[in-house]
Amino acid sequence: MASIAKDIDVRKFYEAIVNFDDSEEAQDFYYQVMDTPTGRKNKSGSDETVRDRVLKAYAMLFCEEAGLEPGEKAGVDEVADTADRLYIGGAGYDPEHWYRMKYHFPVIDDDNYDRFAALVLADMNSGPLHEAALNDGDTLVVGEADPLHMTARQRQNQKVKSITLPTGGAQ
């Protein structure tokens, strides 16, 4: 998210997303960040926001099968289709490291798909996923839609994308 907006405290943003349902202050901070202009223009000529950049980054990293063009934003369907497929670890399946965090996102819909995408990216930059990558070498893996029903061969043949995380955690 460092390239999305320079002046955002990503750790505070991550915590605002996690505490979104419990705190009006967290909600206010989340919306303030997501509506912040990035200083770039969209294809239509309007000001691009952090929300736009988050959805473009999410699409680039996790929505390969959706057939989105480079620079196109992930929509609710693309985010919902990939949300159940993100888990932390290697090319196997470890149910203890399922990423979706159903506690926060039991359903992904028009009201929260951008918040889920922002959570994933903020976590990669300053949350527990960031720590797991730095300390344990774990990564965020896009797996099958239902890893419990995958064969060992399917788990071994999953596509794994390497993503470089900044070492500071604050940006």
PDB file of C-alpha atoms in Angstrom:
ATOM      1  CA  MET A   1       0.000   0.000   0.000  1.00  0.00           C
ATOM      2  CA  ALA A   2       3.038   2.232   0.148  1.00  0.00           C
ATOM      3  CA  SER A   3       2.586   2.973  -3.547  1.00  0.00           C
ATOM      4  CA  ILE A   4      -1.150   3.523  -3.106  1.00  0.00           C
ATOM      5  CA  ALA A   5      -0.903   6.538  -0.837  1.00  0.00           C
ATOM      6  CA  LYS A   6       2.263   7.874   0.768  1.00  0.00           C
ATOM      7  CA  ASP A   7       0.825   9.506   3.865  1.00  0.00           C
ATOM      8  CA  ILE A   8      -1.346   6.654   5.157  1.00  0.00           C
ATOM      9  CA  ASP A   9      -0.456   4.872   8.388  1.00  0.00           C
ATOM     10  CA  VAL A  10      -1.086   1.362   7.059  1.00  0.00           C
ATOM     11  CA  ARG A  11      -1.053  -0.257  10.504  1.00  0.00           C
ATOM     12  CA  LYS A  12      -3.730   2.158  11.733  1.00  0.00           C
ATOM     13  CA  PHE A  13      -5.682   1.529   8.529  1.00  0.00           C
ATOM     14  CA  TYR A  14      -5.426  -2.245   9.058  1.00  0.00           C
ATOM     15  CA  GLU A  15      -6.690  -1.895  12.635  1.00  0.00           C
ATOM     16  CA  ALA A  16      -9.560   0.329  11.461  1.00  0.00           C
ATOM     17  CA  ILE A  17     -10.685  -2.371   9.032  1.00  0.00           C
ATOM     18  CA  VAL A  18     -10.465  -5.119  11.667  1.00  0.00           C
ATOM     19  CA  ASN A  19     -12.389  -2.965  14.186  1.00  0.00           C
ATOM     20  CA  PHE A  20     -14.820  -1.578  11.608  1.00  0.00           C
ATOM     21  CA  ASP A  21     -17.944  -3.205  13.084  1.00  0.00           C
ATOM     22  CA  ASP A  22     -17.097  -2.215  16.654  1.00  0.00           C
ATOM     23  CA  SER A  23     -16.062   1.413  16.352  1.00  0.00           C
ATOM     24  CA  GLU A  24     -17.491   4.477  14.692  1.00  0.00           C
ATOM     25  CA  GLU A  25     -14.008   6.020  14.857  1.00  0.00           C
ATOM     26  CA  ALA A  26     -12.618   3.033  12.928  1.00  0.00           C
ATOM     27  CA  GLN A  27     -15.344   3.426  10.316  1.00  0.00           C
ATOM     28  CA  ASP A  28     -14.634   7.132   9.939  1.00  0.00           C
ATOM     29  CA  PHE A  29     -10.902   6.502   9.515  1.00  0.00           C
ATOM     30  CA  TYR A  30     -11.524   3.708   7.001  1.00  0.00           C
ATOM     31  CA  TYR A  31     -13.774   5.894   4.832  1.00  0.00           C
ATOM     32  CA  GLN A  32     -11.413   8.856   5.145  1.00  0.00           C
ATOM     33  CA  VAL A  33      -8.522   6.751   3.838  1.00  0.00           C
ATOM     34  CA  MET A  34     -10.504   5.024   1.091  1.00  0.00           C
ATOM     35  CA  ASP A  35     -11.806   8.362  -0.239  1.00  0.00           C
ATOM     36  CA  THR A  36      -8.360   9.997  -0.231  1.00  0.00           C
ATOM     37  CA  PRO A  37      -7.251  11.067  -3.728  1.00  0.00           C
ATOM     38  CA  THR A  38      -4.001   9.475  -4.900  1.00  0.00           C
ATOM     39  CA  GLY A  39      -3.010  12.357  -7.152  1.00  0.00           C
ATOM     40  CA  ARG A  40      -3.644  10.290 -10.289  1.00  0.00           C
ATOM     41  CA  LYS A  41      -6.491  10.440 -12.782  1.00  0.00           C
ATOM     42  CA  ASN A  42      -8.776   7.556 -13.793  1.00  0.00           C
ATOM     43  CA  LYS A  43      -9.323   6.680 -17.445  1.00  0.00           C
ATOM     44  CA  SER A  44     -12.420   8.857 -17.282  1.00  0.00           C
ATOM     45  CA  GLY A  45     -10.326  11.825 -16.121  1.00  0.00           C
ATOM     46  CA  SER A  46     -11.724  11.924 -12.577  1.00  0.00           C
ATOM     47  CA  ASP A  47      -9.494  11.822  -9.512  1.00  0.00           C
ATOM     48  CA  GLU A  48      -8.410   8.340  -8.516  1.00  0.00           C
ATOM     49  CA  THR A  49      -8.964   7.398  -4.862  1.00  0.00           C
ATOM     50  CA  VAL A  50      -7.269   4.915  -2.564  1.00  0.00           C
ATOM     51  CA  ARG A  51     -10.369   2.710  -3.041  1.00  0.00           C
ATOM     52  CA  ASP A  52      -9.683   2.633  -6.797  1.00  0.00           C
ATOM     53  CA  ARG A  53      -6.018   1.726  -6.225  1.00  0.00           C
ATOM     54  CA  VAL A  54      -6.883  -0.984  -3.699  1.00  0.00           C
ATOM     55  CA  LEU A  55      -9.324  -2.632  -6.094  1.00  0.00           C
ATOM     56  CA  LYS A  56      -6.825  -2.427  -8.973  1.00  0.00           C
ATOM     57  CA  ALA A  57      -4.060  -3.945  -6.833  1.00  0.00           C
ATOM     58  CA  TYR A  58      -6.368  -6.700  -5.570  1.00  0.00           C
ATOM     59  CA  ALA A  59      -7.389  -7.508  -9.153  1.00  0.00           C
ATOM     60  CA  MET A  60      -3.780  -7.697 -10.281  1.00  0.00           C
ATOM     61  CA  LEU A  61      -2.696  -9.931  -7.395  1.00  0.00           C
ATOM     62  CA  PHE A  62      -5.629 -12.299  -6.931  1.00  0.00           C
ATOM     63  CA  CYS A  63      -8.082 -12.181  -9.836  1.00  0.00           C
ATOM     64  CA  GLU A  64      -6.035 -13.696 -12.647  1.00  0.00           C
ATOM     65  CA  GLU A  65      -8.812 -16.121 -13.628  1.00  0.00           C
ATOM     66  CA  ALA A  66     -11.397 -13.322 -13.907  1.00  0.00           C
ATOM     67  CA  GLY A  67      -9.852 -12.081 -17.145  1.00  0.00           C
ATOM     68  CA  LEU A  68      -9.617  -8.476 -15.999  1.00  0.00           C
ATOM     69  CA  GLU A  69      -7.474  -6.166 -18.098  1.00  0.00           C
ATOM     70  CA  PRO A  70      -4.378  -4.598 -16.484  1.00  0.00           C
ATOM     71  CA  GLY A  71      -5.476  -1.568 -14.473  1.00  0.00           C
ATOM     72  CA  GLU A  72      -9.071  -2.767 -14.226  1.00  0.00           C
ATOM     73  CA  LYS A  73     -10.644  -2.797 -10.755  1.00  0.00           C
ATOM     74  CA  ALA A  74     -11.885  -5.920  -9.017  1.00  0.00           C
ATOM     75  CA  GLY A  75     -15.615  -5.830  -8.467  1.00  0.00           C
ATOM     76  CA  VAL A  76     -17.776  -7.554  -5.928  1.00  0.00           C
ATOM     77  CA  ASP A  77     -17.896 -10.802  -7.949  1.00  0.00           C
ATOM     78  CA  GLU A  78     -14.119 -11.020  -8.382  1.00  0.00           C
ATOM     79  CA  VAL A  79     -13.454 -10.340  -4.704  1.00  0.00           C
ATOM     80  CA  ALA A  80     -16.156 -12.779  -3.559  1.00  0.00           C
ATOM     81  CA  ASP A  81     -14.854 -15.467  -5.928  1.00  0.00           C
ATOM     82  CA  THR A  82     -11.311 -15.232  -4.581  1.00  0.00           C
ATOM     83  CA  ALA A  83     -12.024 -14.564  -0.907  1.00  0.00           C
ATOM     84  CA  ASP A  84     -12.615 -18.214  -0.073  1.00  0.00           C
ATOM     85  CA  ARG A  85      -9.442 -19.188  -1.869  1.00  0.00           C
ATOM     86  CA  LEU A  86      -6.860 -17.144   0.033  1.00  0.00           C
ATOM     87  CA  TYR A  87      -4.896 -18.849   2.753  1.00  0.00           C
ATOM     88  CA  ILE A  88      -1.562 -18.411   4.467  1.00  0.00           C
ATOM     89  CA  GLY A  89       1.200 -20.964   4.085  1.00  0.00           C
ATOM     90  CA  GLY A  90       2.693 -22.999   1.297  1.00  0.00           C
ATOM     91  CA  ALA A  91       1.177 -24.906  -1.579  1.00  0.00           C
ATOM     92  CA  GLY A  92      -0.639 -27.290   0.803  1.00  0.00           C
ATOM     93  CA  TYR A  93      -3.745 -26.547   2.817  1.00  0.00           C
ATOM     94  CA  ASP A  94      -3.654 -25.685   6.491  1.00  0.00           C
ATOM     95  CA  PRO A  95      -7.122 -24.957   7.934  1.00  0.00           C
ATOM     96  CA  GLU A  96      -5.556 -23.020  10.807  1.00  0.00           C
ATOM     97  CA  HIS A  97      -4.347 -20.371   8.351  1.00  0.00           C
ATOM     98  CA  TRP A  98      -7.454 -19.776   6.248  1.00  0.00           C
ATOM     99  CA  TYR A  99      -7.379 -16.094   5.410  1.00  0.00           C
ATOM    100  CA  ARG A 100     -10.960 -15.038   4.818  1.00  0.00           C
ATOM    101  CA  MET A 101     -11.562 -14.381   8.504  1.00  0.00           C
ATOM    102  CA  LYS A 102     -15.241 -15.324   8.447  1.00  0.00           C
ATOM    103  CA  TYR A 103     -15.664 -13.533  11.754  1.00  0.00           C
ATOM    104  CA  HIS A 104     -15.259 -10.230   9.910  1.00  0.00           C
ATOM    105  CA  PHE A 105     -16.602 -11.292   6.496  1.00  0.00           C
ATOM    106  CA  PRO A 106     -19.244 -14.020   6.691  1.00  0.00           C
ATOM    107  CA  VAL A 107     -20.575 -12.703   3.358  1.00  0.00           C
ATOM    108  CA  ILE A 108     -18.826 -10.587   0.765  1.00  0.00           C
ATOM    109  CA  ASP A 109     -21.225  -8.261  -1.033  1.00  0.00           C
ATOM    110  CA  ASP A 110     -21.631  -4.740  -2.449  1.00  0.00           C
ATOM    111  CA  ASP A 111     -21.316  -3.261   1.048  1.00  0.00           C
ATOM    112  CA  ASN A 112     -17.959  -4.754   2.012  1.00  0.00           C
ATOM    113  CA  TYR A 113     -16.024  -6.171  -0.941  1.00  0.00           C
ATOM    114  CA  ASP A 114     -13.744  -3.134  -1.076  1.00  0.00           C
ATOM    115  CA  ARG A 115     -13.131  -3.424   2.674  1.00  0.00           C
ATOM    116  CA  PHE A 116     -12.125  -7.076   2.285  1.00  0.00           C
ATOM    117  CA  ALA A 117      -9.719  -6.163  -0.535  1.00  0.00           C
ATOM    118  CA  ALA A 118      -8.288  -3.344   1.602  1.00  0.00           C
ATOM    119  CA  LEU A 119      -7.892  -5.723   4.550  1.00  0.00           C
ATOM    120  CA  VAL A 120      -5.900  -8.203   2.477  1.00  0.00           C
ATOM    121  CA  LEU A 121      -3.561  -5.506   1.143  1.00  0.00           C
ATOM    122  CA  ALA A 122      -3.172  -3.749   4.494  1.00  0.00           C
ATOM    123  CA  ASP A 123      -2.466  -7.095   6.187  1.00  0.00           C
ATOM    124  CA  MET A 124       0.202  -7.853   3.584  1.00  0.00           C
ATOM    125  CA  ASN A 125       1.858  -4.551   4.449  1.00  0.00           C
ATOM    126  CA  SER A 126       1.542  -4.337   8.225  1.00  0.00           C
ATOM    127  CA  GLY A 127      -0.675  -6.999   9.780  1.00  0.00           C
ATOM    128  CA  PRO A 128      -0.178 -10.588  10.919  1.00  0.00           C
ATOM    129  CA  LEU A 129       0.301 -11.711   7.309  1.00  0.00           C
ATOM    130  CA  HIS A 130       3.197  -9.286   6.983  1.00  0.00           C
ATOM    131  CA  GLU A 131       4.715 -10.660  10.179  1.00  0.00           C
ATOM    132  CA  ALA A 132       4.194 -14.253   9.033  1.00  0.00           C
ATOM    133  CA  ALA A 133       5.938 -13.511   5.748  1.00  0.00           C
ATOM    134  CA  LEU A 134       8.898 -11.851   7.435  1.00  0.00           C
ATOM    135  CA  ASN A 135       9.268 -14.206  10.393  1.00  0.00           C
ATOM    136  CA  ASP A 136       8.019 -17.583   9.166  1.00  0.00           C
ATOM    137  CA  GLY A 137       8.374 -17.322   5.399  1.00  0.00           C
ATOM    138  CA  ASP A 138       4.633 -17.898   4.931  1.00  0.00           C
ATOM    139  CA  THR A 139       2.885 -16.328   1.961  1.00  0.00           C
ATOM    140  CA  LEU A 140      -0.666 -15.632   0.860  1.00  0.00           C
ATOM    141  CA  VAL A 141      -1.686 -18.416  -1.508  1.00  0.00           C
ATOM    142  CA  VAL A 142      -4.585 -18.427  -3.943  1.00  0.00           C
ATOM    143  CA  GLY A 143      -5.909 -21.966  -3.698  1.00  0.00           C
ATOM    144  CA  GLU A 144      -8.862 -23.887  -5.012  1.00  0.00           C
ATOM    145  CA  ALA A 145     -12.386 -22.808  -4.158  1.00  0.00           C
ATOM    146  CA  ASP A 146     -12.768 -25.806  -1.851  1.00  0.00           C
ATOM    147  CA  PRO A 147      -9.323 -26.987  -0.669  1.00  0.00           C
ATOM    148  CA  LEU A 148     -10.849 -29.637   1.585  1.00  0.00           C
ATOM    149  CA  HIS A 149     -11.879 -31.577  -1.510  1.00  0.00           C
ATOM    150  CA  MET A 150      -8.601 -31.209  -3.398  1.00  0.00           C
ATOM    151  CA  THR A 151      -6.381 -34.165  -4.102  1.00  0.00           C
ATOM    152  CA  ALA A 152      -2.759 -34.063  -2.963  1.00  0.00           C
ATOM    153  CA  ARG A 153      -1.758 -33.632  -6.618  1.00  0.00           C
ATOM    154  CA  GLN A 154      -4.096 -30.622  -7.014  1.00  0.00           C
ATOM    155  CA  ARG A 155      -2.636 -29.001  -3.894  1.00  0.00           C
ATOM    156  CA  GLN A 156       0.903 -29.512  -5.173  1.00  0.00           C
ATOM    157  CA  ASN A 157       0.040 -28.059  -8.585  1.00  0.00           C
ATOM    158  CA  GLN A 158      -1.542 -24.847  -7.339  1.00  0.00           C
ATOM    159  CA  LYS A 159      -0.248 -21.591  -8.735  1.00  0.00           C
ATOM    160  CA  VAL A 160       1.806 -19.681  -6.205  1.00  0.00           C
ATOM    161  CA  LYS A 161       2.630 -16.022  -6.785  1.00  0.00           C
ATOM    162  CA  SER A 162       5.551 -14.468  -5.000  1.00  0.00           C
ATOM    163  CA  ILE A 163       4.828 -11.040  -3.575  1.00  0.00           C
ATOM    164  CA  THR A 164       7.603  -8.890  -2.134  1.00  0.00           C
ATOM    165  CA  LEU A 165       6.633  -7.158   1.070  1.00  0.00           C
ATOM    166  CA  PRO A 166       8.289  -4.016   2.370  1.00  0.00           C
ATOM    167  CA  THR A 167      10.372  -4.638   5.484  1.00  0.00           C
ATOM    168  CA  GLY A 168       9.277  -1.580   7.475  1.00  0.00           C
ATOM    169  CA  GLY A 169       5.639  -2.486   8.049  1.00  0.00           C
ATOM    170  CA  ALA A 170       4.592   1.130   8.509  1.00  0.00           C
ATOM    171  CA  GLN A 171       4.077   1.844   4.822  1.00  0.00           C
TER     172      GLN A 171
END
